[in-house]
Amino acid sequence: MTGRRVAVVGAGMTRFVRRAQETGKELAFQASRAALDAAEMKLDQVDAVCLTSAPDAFDGVHRKGDYLADGAGGWSKPFIRTYVGGGSGVFTAIQGWYTVASGQADVVLCVAEEKMSSCQPHPQGAFLTIFDNILERPLGPNLLWIFALEMNRYMQRYGLEKRDIAAVAVKNKRNAADHPAALLGQADISVDDVLASEVLAWPVQRLDVSPISDGAVAIIMASEDAARQLTAAPVWIEGVGWNLDSTYWTNRDLAYPEYVENAARMAYEMAGITEPRKQIHVAEPYDPFDYKELHHLEGLLLFDKGKAPEAAAAGVTARDGDLPCCPSGGLLGVGNPIAAAGLMKIAELFWQLRGEAGARQVPGTPERGVAQAWGDLMQVGTVVVMGSDRAGGLRGSDGGSVGGPTQPITMLGPTSLSDAQFRSAAGAVDTPLDVRYAWDPGDAVGAFLDGFRDGRILATTCTSCGRTLVPPRAFCERCFRSTDAWMELAAIGTVETFSICHVTWDMRPLDEPELPAVIRIDGSSNGGFLHKLGEVAPDDVRIGMAVEAVWRPLDDRTGSILDIAYFRPRDPAPDRELVAAAAAEMTP
Amino acid sequence: MTVRRIEGELPVAFRYTPGVGNTAFFEALRDRGTFLGSRCADCGVTYLPARIFCERCLAGLVPDTECGPDGTVESWTVARQDVDGSPLDPPVTFALVRLDGADTVLLHRLLGTADIGERVRPVLRPERTASILDLEGFEPI
């Protein structure tokens, strides 16, 4: 065990809605108040406040942490905001854990708030900046691209069926029908409904995706001594872990979340878990997309690589299955106010492990669960293992409630606004965020783009790990040393993964689908870089297809990623012309 | 040294609805020309504009406490430049005004001059739309 033992002693949340009338502060208040009420506590019993909320750009408030502090009970207290994108909700519980475990505080209120509905025309606008400003933004990326490219790679690596993946969306939306806070619960949804929904960026369809939402969640964490005084049924934080993969996301293994495995191993080691498949009884993996739940279950070592989908389709992860996953309904069903959604998973484990989850209760009252979230540039894994007193040996007699009478989720709000009410609201203020940026690409990427002017593809090499790096960089992020040399590679490569995208970033339909792809330049290591495919019918694109760069006319090149117009399929017998030319030269 | 420049933007705008507390405040201002706050009896604090919670104890509050309309200048400043550095002509005076009965202050325009501790009264626009600009500013009494 690391530090003092820490328990969760209370949890509360707002409903997750599409548009809340409440401000972010008011949402934070409603969740905080609900948690305090559920634990029958007053704010003056709280020593410190840990808060999270995802990008400031969602709200246009460039100091969202302290902006939200009033509503989160942070007045005149030690207060900290942490932020790791979508991983934030679970991470704020980790922050709460070490604030208590360290002895700095006995009781901590952890609050996660998200209000996405203020952001116009679409919250994806705030997400665009996660793409590389130099190498990716000029391509006009759409956030869905990342998920579509990852999902396609995952499906291709393991030969997965979309039908099996869609089973996750069905399970979670059905589970959410039993959650009083849910935005998209649907008891009668079927796999065919998911497969018939609009294709956004193949293989991602509308019902594969969680909804944009407003909402907040709060939990109260306490030291062992404080927890014993506050509740008869503390739920212990047994292990915490977090881990980051490279921000060169196109260089990552898109089929397997290594960073989740690393975070899980860290948490399991702290919790003394050696056989997670036997010792974990309920899981709340992060599910903003249906395939992500499966991806994450594999990273959490709860299923073999590529085997989670068939388990999901067979009902293993159903609420009454052998390993219930997202009994809450998850992000796909309850909703996805980003930071709040992660902390909702911690709150769900609290209720499940106390036997207080009502209609959502997993049969047999589980003793130990794991919650996980994912985010930043889709490369952070945050993991928390929680256990009831019985997980430590104090087994209950009948698997019933251990927290006294079952308490419904205490909810104060929020008030949901219809689109019309939102448009006509009295006192509403419209504010553009009128900012422009000019970026210098730096030495390594600058040289890469200068090479484009001459139709050359340049890489850097690291002799320590032996990698040839495209995009090139001045340092190797793995060996943490300067790269050693430049080399030139032919402008030919392989499609690592691709998508067929039918919408713009603000979700307007495209007349012609775009074909974003990750292209690995032949001779480079670890994936490749983001670009588009052309001169090919969408249905003819395959992972592993040989492609070549199509350069813009020399006079049109500006030292931009767009100097390559696109990549097109290369003749499978690529050297035929070269061979013929060479043969011609040799003819006397 | 090669200087390269790649340009970009953050293509977002925001539509803020005022929330529950502010909506009650703005509707009272628009419809009745009054200043609605909320009071936490336990903490002995009256917030203006109205809030639905007390930031000190997180108790739920109801927007039911009228303040003002007269108040006291807590501080003031004269702005001679706009946000982009261009001259403001004439200069604009801003004040923090604590309305009678409130423990918090409002930031607004001061129409005329009044020193710290001096009394002011609100000047309301005849046509009001539920906005902080329904109040033209405060003038000396």
XYZ file of C-alpha atoms in Angstrom:
729
model
C 0.000 0.000 0.000
C 1.181 3.470 -0.906
C 0.507 6.226 1.641
C -2.549 6.279 3.894
C -5.622 4.221 3.018
C -8.221 6.317 1.228
C -11.927 5.646 0.781
C -14.801 7.103 -1.173
C -17.582 7.975 1.271
C -20.119 9.762 -0.900
C -21.082 10.480 -4.503
C -23.545 12.662 -6.348
C -24.258 13.805 -9.855
C -26.518 15.897 -12.016
C -28.484 14.455 -14.876
C -26.507 14.540 -18.095
C -28.384 16.677 -20.627
C -27.797 18.097 -24.069
C -28.151 21.719 -23.001
C -28.352 22.755 -19.349
C -29.867 26.065 -18.316
C -27.401 26.070 -15.420
C -24.007 27.705 -15.767
C -20.915 25.589 -15.234
C -20.662 26.877 -11.662
C -24.285 25.948 -11.023
C -23.742 22.449 -12.434
C -20.691 22.016 -10.204
C -22.775 23.152 -7.234
C -25.583 20.723 -7.978
C -23.229 17.743 -8.122
C -21.245 18.858 -5.059
C -24.398 19.460 -3.059
C -25.763 16.051 -4.078
C -22.573 14.315 -2.911
C -22.585 16.174 0.422
C -26.279 15.430 0.939
C -25.826 11.741 0.121
C -23.016 11.519 2.681
C -24.969 13.690 5.152
C -22.033 16.074 5.358
C -21.468 19.814 5.494
C -18.947 21.703 3.384
C -16.916 22.676 6.457
C -16.032 19.000 6.909
C -14.139 19.173 3.597
C -10.435 20.065 3.866
C -9.565 20.488 0.188
C -11.167 20.447 -3.257
C -9.884 18.697 -6.396
C -11.617 19.755 -9.594
C -11.435 18.851 -13.231
C -12.987 20.151 -16.413
C -11.840 19.520 -19.984
C -10.551 22.201 -22.401
C -11.025 25.849 -21.471
C -11.983 26.334 -25.108
C -15.318 24.546 -24.490
C -16.358 27.458 -22.276
C -14.236 30.283 -23.629
C -13.191 30.857 -20.011
C -9.429 30.855 -19.880
C -9.244 29.978 -16.210
C -11.973 27.436 -15.896
C -10.566 25.874 -12.740
C -10.981 28.864 -10.489
C -14.074 29.981 -12.404
C -15.726 26.752 -11.255
C -14.249 26.800 -7.749
C -17.161 28.645 -6.128
C -19.649 26.019 -7.241
C -17.313 23.200 -6.235
C -16.947 24.317 -2.633
C -13.448 25.660 -3.226
C -13.973 28.981 -1.439
C -11.159 29.615 1.018
C -9.787 26.066 0.715
C -6.748 24.427 -0.880
C -8.009 23.944 -4.430
C -6.422 22.330 -7.454
C -7.586 21.679 -10.997
C -6.047 18.833 -12.937
C -6.590 18.136 -16.592
C -5.697 15.236 -18.866
C -8.428 15.660 -21.477
C -10.915 12.804 -21.505
C -8.865 11.035 -18.845
C -9.563 13.890 -16.430
C -12.580 12.471 -14.597
C -10.762 9.375 -13.396
C -7.586 11.384 -12.881
C -9.297 13.787 -10.470
C -10.052 10.770 -8.271
C -6.338 9.936 -8.452
C -5.612 13.559 -7.480
C -8.054 13.213 -4.581
C -6.399 9.949 -3.586
C -2.940 11.410 -3.266
C -4.153 14.563 -1.567
C -5.517 12.295 1.192
C -2.933 9.495 1.002
C -0.143 12.032 1.440
C -1.649 13.259 4.688
C -2.255 16.751 3.289
C -5.998 16.472 3.867
C -8.375 14.104 5.644
C -11.448 14.825 3.533
C -11.445 15.912 -0.108
C -14.300 16.850 -2.409
C -13.571 15.819 -6.021
C -15.684 17.563 -8.647
C -15.823 17.061 -12.412
C -17.864 19.489 -14.522
C -18.376 19.904 -18.234
C -20.580 22.296 -20.157
C -20.125 21.679 -23.871
C -23.295 23.354 -25.137
C -21.951 26.919 -25.103
C -19.392 26.118 -27.794
C -20.551 27.114 -31.281
C -20.968 25.961 -33.973
C -19.792 22.641 -32.545
C -17.549 21.655 -29.610
C -15.324 19.880 -32.130
C -13.954 23.334 -32.946
C -12.270 23.348 -29.557
C -10.836 19.910 -30.241
C -9.214 20.819 -33.543
C -6.196 22.178 -31.728
C -5.267 18.695 -30.536
C -4.122 18.056 -34.086
C -0.605 19.153 -34.964
C -0.823 22.747 -36.108
C 1.817 22.288 -38.815
C 1.409 18.756 -40.107
C -2.287 18.019 -39.540
C -4.494 21.116 -39.218
C -3.899 22.159 -42.859
C -5.477 18.848 -43.949
C -8.803 19.990 -42.450
C -9.029 17.154 -39.929
C -12.132 16.080 -38.112
C -11.911 14.685 -34.586
C -13.764 11.604 -35.796
C -10.811 10.787 -38.029
C -8.682 9.675 -35.084
C -11.320 7.293 -33.798
C -12.237 5.994 -37.239
C -8.587 5.372 -38.079
C -8.027 3.598 -34.776
C -11.229 1.544 -35.029
C -10.422 0.438 -38.575
C -6.922 -0.602 -37.543
C -8.321 -2.516 -34.554
C -10.888 -4.293 -36.737
C -8.330 -5.148 -39.400
C -5.663 -6.398 -36.976
C -8.006 -8.888 -35.335
C -10.504 -9.521 -38.132
C -13.390 -8.060 -36.094
C -17.024 -7.739 -37.142
C -18.789 -4.386 -36.769
C -21.783 -6.316 -35.483
C -19.816 -7.501 -32.456
C -18.560 -3.986 -31.737
C -22.075 -2.542 -32.063
C -23.157 -4.910 -29.289
C -21.369 -2.557 -26.866
C -23.481 0.437 -27.904
C -26.612 -1.670 -27.501
C -25.600 -2.963 -24.064
C -24.687 0.468 -22.744
C -27.750 2.287 -24.058
C -29.935 -0.479 -22.612
C -28.109 -0.297 -19.264
C -28.573 3.472 -19.260
C -32.338 3.046 -19.492
C -32.069 2.150 -15.776
C -29.979 5.215 -14.887
C -31.964 8.221 -13.616
C -29.286 10.639 -14.869
C -29.021 9.227 -18.408
C -29.363 11.239 -21.594
C -29.538 8.372 -24.103
C -30.940 5.344 -22.320
C -32.885 3.137 -24.713
C -34.237 -0.212 -23.542
C -35.289 -1.477 -26.968
C -32.292 -0.573 -29.143
C -30.847 -3.356 -31.307
C -27.589 -4.086 -33.096
C -29.407 -3.516 -36.376
C -30.316 0.003 -35.225
C -26.637 0.772 -34.681
C -25.608 -0.744 -38.002
C -28.341 1.218 -39.793
C -27.369 4.572 -38.277
C -25.738 7.292 -40.342
C -22.141 6.620 -41.364
C -20.087 9.569 -40.105
C -16.505 8.468 -40.727
C -16.461 4.811 -41.646
C -16.296 2.589 -39.670
C -17.767 5.028 -37.116
C -21.541 5.422 -37.316
C -23.821 7.768 -35.412
C -24.830 5.252 -32.748
C -21.231 4.125 -32.196
C -20.605 7.566 -30.661
C -21.476 9.068 -27.264
C -23.434 12.330 -27.189
C -22.209 15.862 -26.489
C -23.527 16.671 -23.026
C -23.615 19.032 -20.051
C -23.315 17.702 -16.515
C -21.290 17.319 -13.350
C -20.318 14.628 -10.851
C -18.791 14.843 -7.371
C -17.365 12.320 -4.931
C -16.060 12.683 -1.391
C -12.830 10.918 -0.407
C -11.540 10.465 3.120
C -8.672 8.982 5.103
C -9.377 5.672 6.846
C -10.002 7.284 10.231
C -12.287 9.942 8.767
C -14.057 7.434 6.533
C -14.880 5.138 9.452
C -16.579 8.060 11.181
C -18.424 9.199 8.082
C -19.906 5.942 6.823
C -20.485 2.307 7.698
C -19.589 1.302 4.146
C -16.498 3.063 2.802
C -15.339 2.000 -0.647
C -11.553 1.814 -0.725
C -9.223 3.127 -3.388
C -7.058 0.011 -3.716
C -4.926 1.072 -6.647
C -4.288 3.989 -8.985
C -2.323 4.174 -12.219
C -1.792 6.498 -15.116
C 0.394 6.476 -18.186
C 1.023 8.417 -21.402
C 1.961 7.188 -24.846
C 3.679 9.355 -27.466
C 1.941 12.465 -28.798
C 3.160 11.405 -32.241
C -0.171 9.629 -32.417
C 0.252 8.360 -35.964
C 3.383 6.550 -34.756
C 1.489 4.639 -32.078
C 0.097 1.120 -32.173
C -3.468 2.106 -33.048
C -4.784 -1.428 -32.513
C -3.803 -1.777 -28.863
C -3.747 0.801 -26.017
C -0.354 0.067 -24.515
C -0.730 3.091 -22.211
C -3.888 1.601 -20.665
C -2.037 -1.646 -19.989
C 0.787 0.314 -18.361
C -1.663 2.282 -16.203
C -3.558 -0.903 -15.297
C -0.385 -2.738 -14.308
C 0.545 0.200 -12.054
C -2.881 0.164 -10.387
C -3.051 -3.627 -10.122
C 0.382 -3.829 -8.524
C -0.629 -1.262 -5.905
C -3.879 -3.168 -5.300
C -2.109 -6.525 -5.074
C -4.066 -7.834 -8.043
C -2.300 -10.690 -9.794
C -5.228 -12.220 -11.679
C -7.429 -9.320 -12.800
C -9.907 -11.569 -14.601
C -10.720 -13.312 -11.314
C -10.208 -10.434 -8.903
C -12.140 -7.718 -10.778
C -15.904 -8.220 -10.558
C -17.211 -5.141 -12.343
C -15.571 -2.738 -14.796
C -16.324 0.773 -15.974
C -13.988 1.134 -18.966
C -14.102 4.409 -20.904
C -16.586 4.130 -23.765
C -16.910 7.374 -25.770
C -17.096 5.039 -28.787
C -18.248 1.432 -28.642
C -14.948 0.016 -29.908
C -13.112 1.954 -27.184
C -14.781 -0.070 -24.420
C -13.398 -3.204 -26.073
C -9.997 -1.651 -26.724
C -9.806 -0.610 -23.085
C -10.999 -3.946 -21.679
C -8.094 -5.558 -23.513
C -5.689 -2.906 -22.219
C -7.029 -3.537 -18.711
C -5.950 -7.180 -19.242
C -9.529 -8.387 -18.731
C -9.651 -10.000 -22.193
C -7.026 -11.237 -24.627
C -6.100 -8.885 -27.455
C -8.850 -8.855 -30.063
C -11.117 -11.101 -27.987
C -13.278 -8.527 -26.183
C -15.721 -8.085 -29.105
C -16.832 -11.727 -29.240
C -17.175 -11.690 -25.442
C -19.360 -8.598 -25.677
C -21.491 -10.153 -28.390
C -21.876 -13.301 -26.243
C -23.161 -11.300 -23.266
C -20.099 -11.768 -21.021
C -20.006 -8.020 -20.344
C -23.757 -7.642 -19.780
C -24.947 -6.509 -16.383
C -25.732 -10.129 -15.495
C -22.747 -11.546 -17.388
C -19.540 -12.997 -15.979
C -17.775 -9.610 -16.109
C -20.301 -6.751 -16.102
C -18.905 -3.750 -17.974
C -20.414 -0.276 -17.860
C -23.465 -1.296 -15.827
C -24.051 2.462 -15.496
C -24.728 2.725 -19.211
C -21.400 4.469 -19.740
C -20.759 7.445 -21.931
C -22.711 5.871 -24.783
C -25.856 5.734 -22.677
C -25.609 8.112 -19.723
C -23.832 10.765 -21.770
C -20.424 12.292 -22.279
C -19.858 15.629 -20.546
C -16.191 14.833 -20.928
C -14.521 15.289 -17.560
C -17.731 14.506 -15.671
C -18.213 11.249 -17.568
C -14.974 9.826 -16.182
C -15.841 10.637 -12.588
C -19.305 9.171 -13.190
C -17.522 5.822 -13.558
C -15.917 6.188 -10.128
C -19.323 7.138 -8.680
C -20.898 4.087 -10.343
C -18.348 1.744 -8.786
C -19.047 3.406 -5.414
C -22.757 2.667 -5.773
C -22.207 -0.827 -7.199
C -19.752 -1.889 -4.499
C -22.120 -0.638 -1.783
C -25.063 -2.419 -3.366
C -26.833 0.904 -3.881
C -27.145 0.933 -7.655
C -30.848 0.108 -7.638
C -32.100 -1.131 -11.017
C -28.521 -1.022 -12.297
C -27.178 -3.235 -9.520
C -24.902 -6.003 -10.722
C -26.166 -9.314 -9.286
C -24.319 -10.734 -6.285
C -22.933 -7.384 -5.125
C -19.423 -7.160 -6.568
C -16.538 -6.645 -4.164
C -13.951 -5.062 -6.429
C -14.132 -2.962 -9.575
C -11.961 -1.013 -11.965
C -12.717 2.335 -13.616
C -10.696 3.719 -16.499
C -10.654 6.768 -18.724
C -8.692 7.894 -21.743
C -7.919 11.198 -23.357
C -5.456 13.992 -24.066
C -4.329 13.261 -27.632
C -5.991 9.876 -27.189
C -2.915 8.520 -25.446
C -3.449 8.856 -21.703
C -4.755 5.976 -19.617
C -6.078 6.635 -16.098
C -7.079 3.656 -13.936
C -8.556 3.322 -10.434
C -9.252 0.033 -8.626
C -11.872 0.208 -5.883
C -12.955 -2.392 -3.342
C -15.629 -2.710 -0.671
C -14.769 -3.715 2.871
C -15.615 -7.277 1.905
C -12.897 -7.255 -0.755
C -10.534 -7.011 2.205
C -12.032 -10.105 3.842
C -15.129 -8.771 5.624
C -17.496 -10.710 3.393
C -21.178 -9.834 3.612
C -23.599 -12.632 4.332
C -26.007 -12.555 1.420
C -24.544 -10.288 -1.207
C -27.092 -7.646 -0.386
C -26.598 -3.970 0.321
C -23.724 -3.170 2.635
C -24.409 0.538 2.937
C -27.649 0.435 4.837
C -30.869 1.224 3.007
C -30.427 1.649 -0.721
C -30.224 5.334 -1.559
C -31.368 6.612 -4.897
C -28.972 8.977 -6.643
C -29.600 12.413 -5.169
C -30.120 14.865 -7.990
C -30.890 18.559 -7.938
C -30.842 19.213 -11.653
C -30.114 20.495 -14.112
C -32.908 22.044 -16.124
C -32.720 20.946 -19.727
C -33.130 23.574 -22.452
C -34.593 22.716 -25.833
C -32.824 24.064 -28.899
C -35.553 26.710 -29.243
C -35.226 27.757 -25.596
C -31.458 27.934 -26.015
C -31.795 30.133 -29.104
C -34.331 32.487 -27.512
C -33.036 32.551 -23.917
C -33.402 35.934 -22.246
C -30.098 37.563 -21.476
C -28.025 35.215 -23.647
C -24.720 36.627 -24.839
C -22.928 35.633 -28.049
C -19.163 36.013 -28.010
C -16.684 35.075 -30.709
C -13.214 34.031 -29.635
C -11.403 36.077 -32.225
C -7.891 34.677 -32.067
C -5.377 33.828 -34.794
C -2.063 32.080 -34.515
C 1.165 31.963 -36.487
C 3.378 28.979 -35.765
C 6.972 28.290 -36.721
C 7.316 24.584 -37.416
C 10.706 24.432 -35.732
C 13.924 22.956 -37.083
C 13.050 19.313 -37.694
C 9.560 19.679 -39.158
C 10.719 22.861 -40.920
C 13.400 20.870 -42.732
C 10.838 18.137 -43.478
C 8.557 20.704 -45.144
C 11.456 22.380 -46.963
C 12.158 18.943 -48.440
C 8.595 18.834 -49.761
C 9.397 21.834 -51.984
C 11.857 19.571 -53.789
C 9.650 16.499 -53.698
C 11.828 14.841 -51.052
C 10.759 13.001 -47.899
C 13.253 13.394 -45.086
C 13.526 11.412 -41.874
C 15.713 11.535 -38.795
C 17.243 8.451 -37.248
C 17.992 7.389 -33.689
C 20.891 4.949 -33.553
C 20.029 4.080 -29.956
C 16.640 2.501 -30.687
C 17.291 2.043 -34.390
C 14.184 3.901 -35.486
C 13.811 5.954 -38.652
C 11.406 8.720 -37.728
C 8.703 10.213 -39.976
C 7.678 12.885 -39.125
C 11.286 13.681 -38.299
C 12.106 15.227 -34.933
C 15.093 16.779 -33.259
C 14.958 14.267 -30.417
C 13.917 10.665 -29.911
C 11.103 10.727 -27.365
C 11.813 7.133 -26.297
C 15.583 7.316 -25.793
C 15.334 11.007 -24.841
C 18.417 11.998 -26.766
C 19.025 14.031 -29.893
C 18.428 12.199 -33.132
C 21.579 11.306 -35.010
C 21.243 11.881 -38.748
C 19.008 12.874 -41.619
C 18.155 10.527 -44.438
C 15.944 10.665 -47.503
C 13.221 8.119 -48.196
C 11.322 7.498 -51.429
C 7.885 9.129 -51.548
C 6.159 5.773 -51.459
C 4.486 4.068 -48.566
C 1.781 1.831 -47.162
C -1.722 2.554 -45.864
C -1.586 1.732 -42.145
C -5.238 2.613 -41.631
C -7.865 4.787 -43.297
C -11.383 6.139 -42.949
C -14.123 7.209 -45.324
C -15.360 10.442 -43.808
C -18.732 11.910 -44.759
C -18.865 14.957 -42.460
C -16.936 18.135 -41.733
C -15.560 18.872 -38.283
C -18.754 20.749 -37.430
C -20.815 17.794 -38.656
C -22.058 19.178 -41.951
C -22.361 16.549 -44.695
C -19.650 16.410 -47.355
C -20.641 16.108 -51.003
C -17.776 13.737 -51.667
C -16.320 11.633 -48.858
C -12.758 12.321 -47.775
C -10.246 9.517 -47.325
C -7.956 10.345 -44.386
C -5.231 7.778 -43.827
C -2.111 7.095 -41.834
C 0.659 6.532 -44.384
C 3.864 4.759 -43.374
C 6.689 5.807 -45.677
C 8.574 2.709 -46.762
C 11.722 2.395 -44.662
C 10.366 4.365 -41.671
C 9.520 2.898 -38.268
C 6.343 2.877 -36.169
C 3.396 3.983 -38.229
C 3.546 7.119 -40.276
C 1.802 10.440 -40.690
C -1.663 11.711 -41.398
C -2.657 12.509 -44.972
C -5.394 11.790 -47.492
C -5.886 9.307 -50.307
C -6.969 10.197 -53.846
C -7.455 8.673 -57.305
C -9.109 5.686 -55.671
C -12.712 4.653 -55.073
C -13.466 4.510 -51.322
C -14.534 0.888 -51.564
C -11.210 -0.075 -53.136
C -9.000 1.219 -50.312
C -7.348 -1.472 -48.189
C -5.045 -1.402 -45.189
C -1.635 -2.466 -46.463
C -2.217 -0.891 -49.879
C 0.954 0.429 -51.553
C 0.711 4.167 -52.272
C 2.794 6.996 -53.666
C 2.773 10.731 -53.045
C 1.147 12.955 -55.648
C 3.015 16.258 -55.448
C 1.489 19.589 -56.292
C 3.039 21.363 -59.274
C 6.423 22.775 -58.325
C 5.251 26.380 -58.539
C 2.350 25.729 -56.169
C 4.434 24.302 -53.335
C 4.794 26.418 -50.222
C 6.630 24.191 -47.782
C 3.393 22.806 -46.378
C 1.979 19.363 -45.691
C -0.355 20.252 -48.584
C 2.580 20.185 -51.023
C 1.608 16.530 -51.191
C -1.856 16.753 -52.744
C -2.665 13.195 -51.619
C -1.376 9.646 -51.844
C -2.643 7.368 -54.609
C -2.445 3.628 -55.111
C 0.798 2.480 -56.611
C 1.012 -0.254 -59.213
C 1.449 -3.515 -57.309
C 4.301 -4.241 -59.717
C 5.749 -0.817 -59.022
C 9.048 -1.173 -60.698
C 7.702 -2.292 -64.069
C 8.259 1.069 -65.728
C 11.601 1.537 -64.055
C 12.605 -1.951 -65.070
C 11.409 -1.270 -68.593
C 13.315 2.021 -68.697
C 16.457 0.361 -67.406
C 16.005 -2.407 -69.932
C 15.630 0.188 -72.704
C 18.870 1.840 -71.652
C 20.641 -1.463 -71.796
C 19.435 -2.130 -75.322
C 22.311 -1.441 -77.631
C 18.040 30.965 -40.089
C 14.918 30.049 -42.010
C 11.783 31.652 -40.653
C 8.683 29.735 -41.577
C 5.144 30.722 -40.726
C 2.070 28.503 -40.647
C -1.160 30.265 -39.751
C -4.224 28.943 -38.016
C -7.205 29.825 -35.899
C -9.427 28.451 -33.174
C -12.800 28.357 -34.940
C -15.104 28.652 -31.967
C -17.665 31.130 -30.714
C -19.809 30.900 -27.620
C -23.431 31.392 -26.728
C -23.820 31.862 -23.009
C -27.250 31.569 -21.486
C -27.237 33.327 -18.127
C -27.977 30.329 -15.904
C -30.593 30.000 -13.202
C -29.384 32.700 -10.778
C -28.592 35.332 -13.377
C -31.836 34.685 -15.255
C -33.829 35.543 -12.113
C -31.716 38.699 -11.682
C -32.066 39.821 -15.293
C -35.792 39.137 -15.486
C -36.416 41.223 -12.353
C -34.275 43.997 -13.794
C -36.053 43.879 -17.155
C -39.627 43.466 -15.899
C -39.651 45.422 -12.646
C -36.499 47.491 -12.696
C -35.447 45.898 -9.401
C -32.214 44.253 -8.243
C -32.724 40.665 -7.146
C -30.207 38.923 -4.927
C -30.167 35.858 -2.730
C -29.303 35.559 0.941
C -27.646 32.791 2.922
C -29.016 33.232 6.444
C -26.506 30.793 7.946
C -23.494 32.677 6.597
C -25.142 36.099 6.811
C -24.179 36.930 3.227
C -26.384 38.491 0.537
C -25.227 37.891 -3.020
C -26.109 40.222 -5.882
C -26.803 39.198 -8.653
C -28.797 36.293 -7.279
C -27.102 32.904 -7.024
C -28.584 29.459 -6.484
C -25.889 28.488 -4.021
C -23.836 29.999 -1.209
C -20.170 29.784 -2.134
C -19.228 29.599 1.536
C -21.330 26.635 2.661
C -22.816 25.297 -0.617
C -26.358 25.700 0.711
C -28.993 26.048 -1.978
C -30.342 29.617 -2.183
C -33.513 31.136 -3.581
C -33.393 34.408 -5.531
C -35.800 36.350 -3.319
C -33.856 39.207 -1.743
C -34.239 42.653 -3.271
C -31.292 44.989 -2.898
C -30.798 48.715 -3.560
C -31.712 50.411 -5.732
C -29.276 52.951 -4.233
C -25.744 52.010 -3.355
C -22.269 53.077 -2.331
C -19.133 53.417 -4.477
C -16.515 50.922 -3.282
C -13.923 51.882 -5.891
C -13.671 53.542 -9.310
C -11.318 54.030 -12.244
C -11.246 56.082 -15.440
C -10.509 54.175 -18.653
C -8.757 56.368 -21.226
C -7.820 53.574 -23.606
C -9.928 50.841 -25.187
C -8.916 47.162 -25.079
C -6.924 47.577 -28.295
C -5.032 50.605 -26.959
C -6.999 53.173 -28.973
C -8.022 56.336 -27.086
C -11.435 56.453 -25.447
C -12.834 59.917 -26.027
C -14.518 60.838 -23.820
C -12.990 58.596 -21.136
C -15.289 56.105 -19.409
C -15.546 55.854 -15.648
C -16.181 52.419 -14.150
C -17.146 51.796 -10.552
C -17.681 48.936 -8.155
C -21.012 49.683 -6.513
C -22.391 47.884 -3.459
C -26.162 48.149 -3.525
C -27.859 48.637 -0.162
C -28.439 45.254 1.451
C -25.873 43.399 -0.657
C -22.505 42.079 0.470
C -21.106 41.856 -3.051
C -20.409 44.603 -5.604
C -21.504 45.223 -9.187
C -19.100 46.449 -11.870
C -20.735 49.128 -14.019
C -20.349 52.581 -15.511
C -20.282 55.657 -13.291
C -22.185 58.502 -14.964
C -20.515 61.581 -13.518
C -18.126 61.561 -10.592
C -18.452 60.068 -7.128
C -15.656 59.179 -4.758
C -15.270 56.033 -2.690
C -17.942 55.962 0.007
C -20.273 58.327 -1.831
C -23.850 57.442 -2.703
C -25.146 56.611 -6.182
C -28.405 55.506 -7.770
C -29.043 53.348 -10.844
C -30.053 54.778 -14.227
C -32.216 52.229 -16.060
C -32.810 52.176 -19.790
C -36.496 52.502 -20.723
C -36.267 49.605 -23.238
C -34.825 46.564 -21.490
C -33.823 43.150 -22.849
C -32.595 41.192 -19.806
C -28.981 42.261 -20.059
C -26.438 43.926 -17.824
C -26.821 46.843 -20.257
C -30.445 47.323 -19.146
C -28.643 49.369 -16.558
C -27.080 52.432 -18.140
C -24.932 52.999 -15.092
C -24.935 54.713 -11.718
C -25.176 58.429 -11.116
C -24.284 60.441 -8.019
C -27.111 61.269 -5.628
